Amino acid sequence: MRRPVVVFASVLLLAPTVGAYPQWNLGLSLGAGAHLAPPVEREVLITAAVRTDATFGARTPYAWRAGFFGAVGTTDFVALDAAAGGVLHIPVNPTFPVLVSLGAVVDLAPTPGRPGVLGRLWWGTRSLNYHSSYGMAAGLWVEGRYRPGEGTADVLGGIDLDLRVLTLPFTLLAGWLQH
């Protein structure tokens, strides 16, 4: 038992330092979509959610980054659901990266406990903040959801707007009043 502990401690002490700088954001997701299966009377879905993600990697816009996301939202303003999973930041362009997310979704209301899986493809502008861990983002997304228990499949698309943008008018007003 003592030998594995010594090996583990040696690896921790002798390993080079790895820099995994965090970048996170908080956004409002607005979108619409349709049921793919099973067929229903009302085919159009409306969705709104608050979503956050955090990615970790080198402090450069050219680096691949990995992390996690979390979201709480509504579908058709009837159902409340939560989602969480992993996210991969692919730097196809330093200013306009692609993010791929895979995760789980579960209903919170009106019928709690309905599990499902989701996948999201996101493209847009995403700043890399060299002085803080918060980076602003805005973009377009396409998302697919599947609930195996019911056999339902949905496809959604929409926009993400950074919630920090809402504070900019107040920040500008405060700066103007100070001068």
Coordinates of C-alpha atoms in Angstrom, one line a residue:
M1 CA 0.0 0.0 0.0
R2 CA 2.9 2.3 0.7
R3 CA 4.5 2.0 -2.7
P4 CA 1.5 3.3 -4.7
V5 CA 1.2 6.3 -2.4
V6 CA 4.9 7.1 -2.9
V7 CA 4.6 6.7 -6.7
F8 CA 1.5 8.9 -6.8
A9 CA 3.1 11.6 -4.6
S10 CA 6.2 11.6 -6.8
V11 CA 4.2 12.0 -10.0
L12 CA 2.3 15.0 -8.4
L13 CA 5.5 16.6 -7.2
L14 CA 7.6 16.0 -10.3
A15 CA 5.0 16.6 -13.0
P16 CA 5.3 19.9 -15.0
T17 CA 2.7 22.5 -14.3
V18 CA -0.2 22.4 -16.7
G19 CA -2.1 25.6 -17.3
A20 CA -5.8 25.1 -17.9
Y21 CA -7.2 28.6 -17.8
P22 CA -11.0 28.7 -17.3
Q23 CA -13.3 30.8 -19.4
W24 CA -17.1 30.9 -18.7
N25 CA -20.1 32.8 -19.7
L26 CA -23.8 33.1 -19.0
G27 CA -26.3 33.5 -21.7
L28 CA -30.0 33.5 -22.7
S29 CA -30.9 30.9 -25.3
L30 CA -34.0 31.6 -27.5
G31 CA -35.2 29.3 -30.2
A32 CA -37.8 27.4 -32.0
G33 CA -38.1 23.9 -33.5
A34 CA -40.2 21.0 -34.2
H35 CA -41.1 17.4 -33.0
L36 CA -39.6 14.8 -35.4
A37 CA -41.2 11.9 -33.7
P38 CA -43.9 10.9 -32.8
P39 CA -46.2 13.1 -35.0
V40 CA -48.3 15.5 -32.9
E41 CA -50.9 18.2 -33.7
R42 CA -48.7 21.1 -32.8
E43 CA -45.4 20.8 -34.6
V44 CA -43.8 24.1 -33.6
L45 CA -41.8 24.3 -30.3
I46 CA -40.7 27.5 -28.6
T47 CA -37.8 27.3 -26.2
A48 CA -36.1 29.7 -23.8
A49 CA -33.3 28.9 -21.4
V50 CA -30.5 30.3 -19.2
R51 CA -27.3 28.5 -20.1
T52 CA -23.8 28.6 -18.7
D53 CA -20.6 26.9 -19.8
A54 CA -17.1 26.7 -18.6
T55 CA -14.1 25.6 -20.8
F56 CA -10.6 24.9 -19.7
G57 CA -7.4 25.1 -21.9
A58 CA -4.5 27.2 -22.9
R59 CA -4.9 31.0 -22.8
T60 CA -5.0 31.5 -26.6
P61 CA -7.9 31.8 -29.1
Y62 CA -6.2 29.0 -31.2
A63 CA -6.5 26.3 -28.5
W64 CA -9.0 23.5 -28.3
R65 CA -10.8 23.7 -24.9
A66 CA -13.0 21.3 -23.0
G67 CA -15.4 21.8 -20.2
F68 CA -19.0 21.5 -19.1
F69 CA -22.3 23.2 -19.5
G70 CA -25.5 23.6 -17.5
A71 CA -28.9 25.0 -18.5
V72 CA -32.4 25.5 -17.1
G73 CA -35.2 26.3 -19.5
T74 CA -38.7 25.9 -20.7
T75 CA -40.3 24.4 -23.8
D76 CA -43.5 26.1 -24.9
F77 CA -43.6 27.8 -21.5
V78 CA -45.3 24.6 -20.2
A79 CA -42.4 22.3 -19.3
L80 CA -39.4 23.2 -17.2
D81 CA -36.3 21.1 -17.8
A82 CA -32.6 21.1 -16.8
A83 CA -29.6 19.9 -18.8
A84 CA -25.9 19.3 -18.1
G85 CA -23.0 17.7 -19.9
G86 CA -19.7 18.2 -21.7
V87 CA -18.6 20.8 -24.2
L88 CA -15.8 20.9 -26.7
H89 CA -14.5 24.3 -28.0
I90 CA -13.1 23.9 -31.5
P91 CA -11.1 26.9 -32.8
V92 CA -12.0 26.9 -36.5
N93 CA -11.5 30.7 -36.3
P94 CA -10.0 32.6 -33.4
T95 CA -13.1 34.9 -33.2
F96 CA -15.8 32.5 -34.3
P97 CA -15.2 29.1 -32.8
V98 CA -17.5 26.1 -33.0
L99 CA -18.7 24.4 -29.7
V100 CA -20.1 20.9 -29.6
S101 CA -22.1 19.8 -26.6
L102 CA -23.4 16.4 -25.5
G103 CA -25.3 15.9 -22.3
A104 CA -28.4 14.8 -20.5
V105 CA -31.7 16.5 -20.1
V106 CA -34.4 15.9 -17.5
D107 CA -37.9 17.4 -17.0
L108 CA -38.4 19.2 -13.7
A109 CA -42.1 20.0 -14.3
P110 CA -45.0 19.2 -15.0
T111 CA -43.9 15.5 -15.2
P112 CA -40.6 15.3 -13.3
G113 CA -38.0 12.7 -14.1
R114 CA -38.4 12.2 -17.9
P115 CA -34.7 11.7 -18.9
G116 CA -33.2 12.3 -22.3
V117 CA -30.1 13.1 -24.2
L118 CA -29.2 16.2 -26.2
G119 CA -26.5 17.3 -28.7
R120 CA -25.8 20.9 -29.6
L121 CA -23.7 22.5 -32.4
W122 CA -23.0 26.2 -31.6
W123 CA -21.2 28.8 -33.8
G124 CA -20.7 32.5 -33.0
T125 CA -18.4 35.1 -31.5
R126 CA -16.7 34.2 -28.3
S127 CA -14.2 36.5 -26.6
L128 CA -11.1 35.2 -24.8
N129 CA -10.6 37.4 -21.8
Y130 CA -6.9 37.6 -20.8
H131 CA -7.7 39.5 -17.6
S132 CA -10.7 37.6 -16.2
S133 CA -12.3 34.2 -16.4
Y134 CA -15.5 35.6 -18.0
G135 CA -15.7 35.8 -21.8
M136 CA -18.7 37.2 -23.6
A137 CA -20.4 35.1 -26.3
A138 CA -23.2 35.4 -28.8
G139 CA -24.1 32.9 -31.5
L140 CA -26.4 30.6 -33.4
W141 CA -27.1 27.0 -32.4
V142 CA -28.9 23.8 -33.5
E143 CA -29.9 21.2 -31.0
G144 CA -31.3 17.7 -31.1
R145 CA -33.1 16.0 -28.1
Y146 CA -34.1 12.4 -27.8
R147 CA -36.1 10.9 -24.9
P148 CA -35.8 7.1 -25.2
G149 CA -38.6 6.3 -22.7
E150 CA -41.2 8.0 -24.9
G151 CA -39.5 7.7 -28.2
T152 CA -39.7 11.5 -28.8
A153 CA -37.2 13.4 -30.9
D154 CA -37.0 17.2 -31.3
V155 CA -34.8 19.5 -33.3
L156 CA -34.4 23.1 -32.3
G157 CA -32.4 26.1 -33.5
G158 CA -31.9 29.6 -32.2
I159 CA -29.6 32.3 -30.8
D160 CA -27.6 32.8 -27.7
L161 CA -27.3 36.3 -26.2
D162 CA -24.8 37.0 -23.4
L163 CA -26.5 38.2 -20.3
R164 CA -23.6 40.5 -19.4
V165 CA -24.6 42.7 -22.4
L166 CA -27.6 43.8 -20.4
T167 CA -25.3 45.5 -17.9
L168 CA -23.4 47.5 -20.5
P169 CA -25.9 50.5 -20.5
F170 CA -25.5 50.8 -16.8
T171 CA -21.7 50.6 -17.0
L172 CA -21.6 53.3 -19.6
L173 CA -24.0 55.5 -17.6
A174 CA -21.9 55.1 -14.5
G175 CA -18.7 56.0 -16.5
W176 CA -20.5 59.0 -18.0
L177 CA -21.7 60.2 -14.6
Q178 CA -18.2 60.0 -13.1
H179 CA -16.7 62.3 -15.6

